Amino acid sequence: MSMTKPIATTRSATGIATGKLAVWWVIGSEIVIFGGLLASYVLHRIGHPEWAEYASHTNTWFGAANTFVLLTSSLFAVLAHHAAEHGDGKTAAKWLLGTCGGGLVFLCIKAVEWTGEIQHGYTITANGFWHFYYTAAGLHALHVIAGCIIMLIIANEARKNVELHRVELIGIYWHFVDIVWIFLFPLLYIAK
Amino acid sequence: MSEHQSHADDHGQAHYVKIWAVLLVLLILSVLGPIIAPHVEFGFLKAWMITLMTAFGIAVVKAYLVAANFMHLNVEKKYISYLLATMLMLMLLFFAGTAPDVMEHKGQNWENIAAQTEVEQALESQSETKAHGGEHHDAAH
């Protein structure tokens, strides 16, 4: 069996490495997914003045803490990329584990926050605002979980100095997840 | 690794830490925005305008800083920026196309009675709750 890579992974018509180009296209499609969801939220929020009162029950401090966690994990991701660029797979793997840790802290904070809200009766079926709240934050949380799983696989490879270019690819994805939260934070927690 | 390279690495890392610090300052400002807005409003500049500016203006700046510096969009080929801009335009097209039907509940030849009723009932329920001391929050209305 030949050990050479398929042509699709090595050729590059755009001058951008195929793997990186694929990640950018994933992000392009994610912009439409999250963008559509957030645009729908904004439309309904403007059309429903009563949502202002519903939104007043979200906890700004939970949102701010999670923003801090994701921004910090993004720093770790770019430092992993920096290490990988210099051929230091072990350091890159450590930073990736740190990033993944940030993702886990984010999910724990979310779990505590949602538990409190559900106990107060603010469930996904309560009203339109809470539909959007749980759908948008839930979809985002699913992306955090997916990112963490992929990151662990890549960190395991990077540790052995294998396929180091993938560190940058997961980093780009993670920064996008961070950017989505940067917009979710003011929409769900600040604009009350 | 040469000494020159090591200095360059330190500089690269310091740059990322600097961007992160700026992002944290912006985060603090966005949290403080709604708290200080009622105390600094003057003339036509209302508190809600200051809140919106600090919330979404800062979000745009934060997103730009992450995209340009952490995702390296500032040094990436223009193809990627065009790709992302196209997707954002599609999102705006969706927004513009559906806005008249969702943001308004009444037009020249149509009326969304269900939405109007929902808004009226919810606002009524909220004002009743306020009148009764504002302690009871019914999540379902």
PDB file of C-alpha atoms in Angstrom, chain A residues 6-186:
ATOM      1  CA  PRO A   6      -3.805  11.823  -1.569  1.00  0.00           C
ATOM      2  CA  ILE A   7      -3.387  14.681  -4.052  1.00  0.00           C
ATOM      3  CA  ALA A   8      -6.284  16.573  -2.459  1.00  0.00           C
ATOM      4  CA  THR A   9      -4.333  17.068   0.762  1.00  0.00           C
ATOM      5  CA  THR A  10      -1.221  18.444  -0.898  1.00  0.00           C
ATOM      6  CA  ARG A  11      -2.307  20.494  -3.928  1.00  0.00           C
ATOM      7  CA  SER A  12      -3.410  24.091  -3.464  1.00  0.00           C
ATOM      8  CA  ALA A  13      -5.023  26.119  -6.243  1.00  0.00           C
ATOM      9  CA  THR A  14      -5.571  29.128  -3.972  1.00  0.00           C
ATOM     10  CA  GLY A  15      -2.113  29.179  -2.436  1.00  0.00           C
ATOM     11  CA  ILE A  16      -3.661  28.220   0.906  1.00  0.00           C
ATOM     12  CA  ALA A  17      -2.987  24.770   2.343  1.00  0.00           C
ATOM     13  CA  THR A  18      -5.974  22.468   1.671  1.00  0.00           C
ATOM     14  CA  GLY A  19      -6.606  21.675   5.340  1.00  0.00           C
ATOM     15  CA  LYS A  20      -6.614  25.331   6.316  1.00  0.00           C
ATOM     16  CA  LEU A  21      -8.840  26.230   3.377  1.00  0.00           C
ATOM     17  CA  ALA A  22     -11.304  23.535   4.464  1.00  0.00           C
ATOM     18  CA  VAL A  23     -11.417  24.963   7.985  1.00  0.00           C
ATOM     19  CA  TRP A  24     -12.073  28.461   6.611  1.00  0.00           C
ATOM     20  CA  TRP A  25     -14.953  27.066   4.534  1.00  0.00           C
ATOM     21  CA  VAL A  26     -16.354  25.356   7.629  1.00  0.00           C
ATOM     22  CA  ILE A  27     -16.180  28.719   9.382  1.00  0.00           C
ATOM     23  CA  GLY A  28     -17.844  30.388   6.378  1.00  0.00           C
ATOM     24  CA  SER A  29     -20.783  27.981   6.691  1.00  0.00           C
ATOM     25  CA  GLU A  30     -20.838  28.445  10.479  1.00  0.00           C
ATOM     26  CA  ILE A  31     -21.183  32.204   9.968  1.00  0.00           C
ATOM     27  CA  VAL A  32     -24.419  31.545   8.082  1.00  0.00           C
ATOM     28  CA  ILE A  33     -25.660  29.100  10.749  1.00  0.00           C
ATOM     29  CA  PHE A  34     -24.900  31.275  13.790  1.00  0.00           C
ATOM     30  CA  GLY A  35     -25.484  34.493  11.856  1.00  0.00           C
ATOM     31  CA  GLY A  36     -28.959  33.317  10.835  1.00  0.00           C
ATOM     32  CA  LEU A  37     -29.781  32.316  14.399  1.00  0.00           C
ATOM     33  CA  LEU A  38     -28.537  35.577  15.903  1.00  0.00           C
ATOM     34  CA  ALA A  39     -30.209  37.667  13.184  1.00  0.00           C
ATOM     35  CA  SER A  40     -33.507  35.870  13.965  1.00  0.00           C
ATOM     36  CA  TYR A  41     -33.014  36.663  17.640  1.00  0.00           C
ATOM     37  CA  VAL A  42     -32.403  40.360  16.940  1.00  0.00           C
ATOM     38  CA  LEU A  43     -35.487  40.527  14.686  1.00  0.00           C
ATOM     39  CA  HIS A  44     -37.711  38.970  17.342  1.00  0.00           C
ATOM     40  CA  ARG A  45     -36.170  41.002  20.140  1.00  0.00           C
ATOM     41  CA  ILE A  46     -37.035  44.215  18.302  1.00  0.00           C
ATOM     42  CA  GLY A  47     -40.530  42.943  17.470  1.00  0.00           C
ATOM     43  CA  HIS A  48     -41.246  41.809  21.039  1.00  0.00           C
ATOM     44  CA  PRO A  49     -40.785  44.591  23.627  1.00  0.00           C
ATOM     45  CA  GLU A  50     -41.811  42.179  26.407  1.00  0.00           C
ATOM     46  CA  TRP A  51     -38.539  40.218  25.890  1.00  0.00           C
ATOM     47  CA  ALA A  52     -36.638  43.003  27.684  1.00  0.00           C
ATOM     48  CA  GLU A  53     -38.151  41.816  30.965  1.00  0.00           C
ATOM     49  CA  TYR A  54     -37.330  38.156  30.208  1.00  0.00           C
ATOM     50  CA  ALA A  55     -33.742  39.066  29.330  1.00  0.00           C
ATOM     51  CA  SER A  56     -33.347  40.869  32.668  1.00  0.00           C
ATOM     52  CA  HIS A  57     -33.239  37.429  34.365  1.00  0.00           C
ATOM     53  CA  THR A  58     -29.987  36.314  32.716  1.00  0.00           C
ATOM     54  CA  ASN A  59     -26.949  36.621  34.957  1.00  0.00           C
ATOM     55  CA  THR A  60     -24.359  39.045  33.530  1.00  0.00           C
ATOM     56  CA  TRP A  61     -21.610  37.737  35.824  1.00  0.00           C
ATOM     57  CA  PHE A  62     -21.913  34.174  34.523  1.00  0.00           C
ATOM     58  CA  GLY A  63     -21.723  35.535  30.973  1.00  0.00           C
ATOM     59  CA  ALA A  64     -18.728  37.754  31.800  1.00  0.00           C
ATOM     60  CA  ALA A  65     -16.905  34.888  33.545  1.00  0.00           C
ATOM     61  CA  ASN A  66     -17.418  32.680  30.497  1.00  0.00           C
ATOM     62  CA  THR A  67     -16.198  35.452  28.189  1.00  0.00           C
ATOM     63  CA  PHE A  68     -13.036  35.729  30.293  1.00  0.00           C
ATOM     64  CA  VAL A  69     -12.555  31.939  30.139  1.00  0.00           C
ATOM     65  CA  LEU A  70     -12.997  31.766  26.359  1.00  0.00           C
ATOM     66  CA  LEU A  71     -10.736  34.770  25.677  1.00  0.00           C
ATOM     67  CA  THR A  72      -8.051  33.175  27.837  1.00  0.00           C
ATOM     68  CA  SER A  73      -8.453  29.806  26.131  1.00  0.00           C
ATOM     69  CA  SER A  74      -8.086  31.596  22.778  1.00  0.00           C
ATOM     70  CA  LEU A  75      -4.771  33.001  24.022  1.00  0.00           C
ATOM     71  CA  PHE A  76      -3.682  29.445  24.898  1.00  0.00           C
ATOM     72  CA  ALA A  77      -4.723  28.243  21.405  1.00  0.00           C
ATOM     73  CA  VAL A  78      -2.659  30.905  19.645  1.00  0.00           C
ATOM     74  CA  LEU A  79       0.323  30.150  21.910  1.00  0.00           C
ATOM     75  CA  ALA A  80      -0.045  26.464  20.918  1.00  0.00           C
ATOM     76  CA  HIS A  81       0.042  27.545  17.263  1.00  0.00           C
ATOM     77  CA  HIS A  82       3.118  29.669  17.986  1.00  0.00           C
ATOM     78  CA  ALA A  83       4.885  26.679  19.575  1.00  0.00           C
ATOM     79  CA  ALA A  84       3.855  24.352  16.706  1.00  0.00           C
ATOM     80  CA  GLU A  85       5.222  26.830  14.160  1.00  0.00           C
ATOM     81  CA  HIS A  86       8.580  26.529  15.878  1.00  0.00           C
ATOM     82  CA  GLY A  87       8.430  22.727  15.782  1.00  0.00           C
ATOM     83  CA  ASP A  88       7.885  22.397  19.534  1.00  0.00           C
ATOM     84  CA  GLY A  89       5.111  19.794  19.569  1.00  0.00           C
ATOM     85  CA  LYS A  90       5.291  19.099  23.300  1.00  0.00           C
ATOM     86  CA  THR A  91       4.748  22.744  24.246  1.00  0.00           C
ATOM     87  CA  ALA A  92       1.994  23.021  21.630  1.00  0.00           C
ATOM     88  CA  ALA A  93       0.267  19.968  23.165  1.00  0.00           C
ATOM     89  CA  LYS A  94       0.465  21.549  26.636  1.00  0.00           C
ATOM     90  CA  TRP A  95      -1.128  24.785  25.416  1.00  0.00           C
ATOM     91  CA  LEU A  96      -3.822  22.776  23.620  1.00  0.00           C
ATOM     92  CA  LEU A  97      -4.609  20.932  26.842  1.00  0.00           C
ATOM     93  CA  GLY A  98      -4.866  24.337  28.552  1.00  0.00           C
ATOM     94  CA  THR A  99      -7.281  25.469  25.837  1.00  0.00           C
ATOM     95  CA  CYS A 100      -9.324  22.311  26.316  1.00  0.00           C
ATOM     96  CA  GLY A 101      -9.328  22.984  30.071  1.00  0.00           C
ATOM     97  CA  GLY A 102     -10.788  26.411  29.316  1.00  0.00           C
ATOM     98  CA  GLY A 103     -13.529  24.711  27.317  1.00  0.00           C
ATOM     99  CA  LEU A 104     -14.331  22.441  30.253  1.00  0.00           C
ATOM    100  CA  VAL A 105     -14.461  25.368  32.706  1.00  0.00           C
ATOM    101  CA  PHE A 106     -16.789  27.153  30.264  1.00  0.00           C
ATOM    102  CA  LEU A 107     -19.117  24.137  30.175  1.00  0.00           C
ATOM    103  CA  CYS A 108     -19.086  23.790  33.984  1.00  0.00           C
ATOM    104  CA  ILE A 109     -20.049  27.461  34.401  1.00  0.00           C
ATOM    105  CA  LYS A 110     -22.809  26.964  31.823  1.00  0.00           C
ATOM    106  CA  ALA A 111     -24.087  23.889  33.690  1.00  0.00           C
ATOM    107  CA  VAL A 112     -24.297  25.788  37.001  1.00  0.00           C
ATOM    108  CA  GLU A 113     -25.957  28.768  35.304  1.00  0.00           C
ATOM    109  CA  TRP A 114     -28.553  26.682  33.442  1.00  0.00           C
ATOM    110  CA  THR A 115     -29.374  24.613  36.532  1.00  0.00           C
ATOM    111  CA  GLY A 116     -30.263  27.788  38.445  1.00  0.00           C
ATOM    112  CA  GLU A 117     -32.337  29.156  35.573  1.00  0.00           C
ATOM    113  CA  ILE A 118     -34.255  25.928  35.021  1.00  0.00           C
ATOM    114  CA  GLN A 119     -34.965  25.695  38.764  1.00  0.00           C
ATOM    115  CA  HIS A 120     -36.499  29.185  38.569  1.00  0.00           C
ATOM    116  CA  GLY A 121     -38.808  28.062  35.764  1.00  0.00           C
ATOM    117  CA  TYR A 122     -36.868  29.649  32.893  1.00  0.00           C
ATOM    118  CA  THR A 123     -36.943  26.556  30.688  1.00  0.00           C
ATOM    119  CA  ILE A 124     -36.630  26.284  26.916  1.00  0.00           C
ATOM    120  CA  THR A 125     -40.441  26.166  26.599  1.00  0.00           C
ATOM    121  CA  ALA A 126     -41.112  29.182  28.859  1.00  0.00           C
ATOM    122  CA  ASN A 127     -41.315  31.732  26.022  1.00  0.00           C
ATOM    123  CA  GLY A 128     -39.663  32.890  22.801  1.00  0.00           C
ATOM    124  CA  PHE A 129     -36.733  34.566  24.546  1.00  0.00           C
ATOM    125  CA  TRP A 130     -35.773  31.423  26.414  1.00  0.00           C
ATOM    126  CA  HIS A 131     -36.179  29.343  23.213  1.00  0.00           C
ATOM    127  CA  PHE A 132     -33.492  31.474  21.611  1.00  0.00           C
ATOM    128  CA  TYR A 133     -31.378  31.633  24.765  1.00  0.00           C
ATOM    129  CA  TYR A 134     -31.071  27.850  25.118  1.00  0.00           C
ATOM    130  CA  THR A 135     -30.863  27.186  21.361  1.00  0.00           C
ATOM    131  CA  ALA A 136     -28.097  29.725  20.696  1.00  0.00           C
ATOM    132  CA  ALA A 137     -26.076  29.011  23.849  1.00  0.00           C
ATOM    133  CA  GLY A 138     -26.706  25.257  23.469  1.00  0.00           C
ATOM    134  CA  LEU A 139     -25.526  25.179  19.843  1.00  0.00           C
ATOM    135  CA  HIS A 140     -22.472  27.157  20.897  1.00  0.00           C
ATOM    136  CA  ALA A 141     -21.812  24.732  23.778  1.00  0.00           C
ATOM    137  CA  LEU A 142     -21.989  21.814  21.312  1.00  0.00           C
ATOM    138  CA  HIS A 143     -19.266  23.543  19.278  1.00  0.00           C
ATOM    139  CA  VAL A 144     -17.172  23.900  22.437  1.00  0.00           C
ATOM    140  CA  ILE A 145     -17.563  20.149  23.150  1.00  0.00           C
ATOM    141  CA  ALA A 146     -16.674  19.218  19.536  1.00  0.00           C
ATOM    142  CA  GLY A 147     -13.656  21.558  19.662  1.00  0.00           C
ATOM    143  CA  CYS A 148     -12.424  19.992  22.910  1.00  0.00           C
ATOM    144  CA  ILE A 149     -12.658  16.441  21.503  1.00  0.00           C
ATOM    145  CA  ILE A 150     -10.791  17.367  18.297  1.00  0.00           C
ATOM    146  CA  MET A 151      -8.239  19.321  20.330  1.00  0.00           C
ATOM    147  CA  LEU A 152      -7.447  16.301  22.508  1.00  0.00           C
ATOM    148  CA  ILE A 153      -6.823  14.168  19.381  1.00  0.00           C
ATOM    149  CA  ILE A 154      -4.569  16.848  17.861  1.00  0.00           C
ATOM    150  CA  ALA A 155      -2.735  17.407  21.173  1.00  0.00           C
ATOM    151  CA  ASN A 156      -1.966  13.694  21.303  1.00  0.00           C
ATOM    152  CA  GLU A 157      -0.428  13.885  17.804  1.00  0.00           C
ATOM    153  CA  ALA A 158       1.395  17.156  18.500  1.00  0.00           C
ATOM    154  CA  ARG A 159       2.952  15.624  21.612  1.00  0.00           C
ATOM    155  CA  LYS A 160       4.726  13.202  19.249  1.00  0.00           C
ATOM    156  CA  ASN A 161       5.611  16.026  16.814  1.00  0.00           C
ATOM    157  CA  VAL A 162       3.205  14.584  14.231  1.00  0.00           C
ATOM    158  CA  GLU A 163       0.999  16.705  11.908  1.00  0.00           C
ATOM    159  CA  LEU A 164       1.838  19.948  13.712  1.00  0.00           C
ATOM    160  CA  HIS A 165       0.029  22.067  11.087  1.00  0.00           C
ATOM    161  CA  ARG A 166      -3.248  20.793  12.577  1.00  0.00           C
ATOM    162  CA  VAL A 167      -2.586  22.845  15.718  1.00  0.00           C
ATOM    163  CA  GLU A 168      -3.233  25.994  13.688  1.00  0.00           C
ATOM    164  CA  LEU A 169      -6.389  24.490  12.137  1.00  0.00           C
ATOM    165  CA  ILE A 170      -8.062  23.678  15.461  1.00  0.00           C
ATOM    166  CA  GLY A 171      -6.902  27.088  16.711  1.00  0.00           C
ATOM    167  CA  ILE A 172      -8.750  28.875  13.886  1.00  0.00           C
ATOM    168  CA  TYR A 173     -11.912  26.913  14.719  1.00  0.00           C
ATOM    169  CA  TRP A 174     -11.564  27.694  18.434  1.00  0.00           C
ATOM    170  CA  HIS A 175     -11.105  31.427  17.819  1.00  0.00           C
ATOM    171  CA  PHE A 176     -14.292  31.376  15.750  1.00  0.00           C
ATOM    172  CA  VAL A 177     -16.165  29.724  18.638  1.00  0.00           C
ATOM    173  CA  ASP A 178     -14.759  32.524  20.820  1.00  0.00           C
ATOM    174  CA  ILE A 179     -16.002  35.195  18.371  1.00  0.00           C
ATOM    175  CA  VAL A 180     -19.523  33.685  18.371  1.00  0.00           C
ATOM    176  CA  TRP A 181     -19.562  33.996  22.173  1.00  0.00           C
ATOM    177  CA  ILE A 182     -18.250  37.575  21.925  1.00  0.00           C
ATOM    178  CA  PHE A 183     -21.549  38.387  20.148  1.00  0.00           C
ATOM    179  CA  LEU A 184     -23.767  36.104  22.235  1.00  0.00           C
ATOM    180  CA  PHE A 185     -22.584  37.830  25.424  1.00  0.00           C
ATOM    181  CA  PRO A 186     -23.970  41.319  24.683  1.00  0.00           C
TER     182      PRO A 186
END
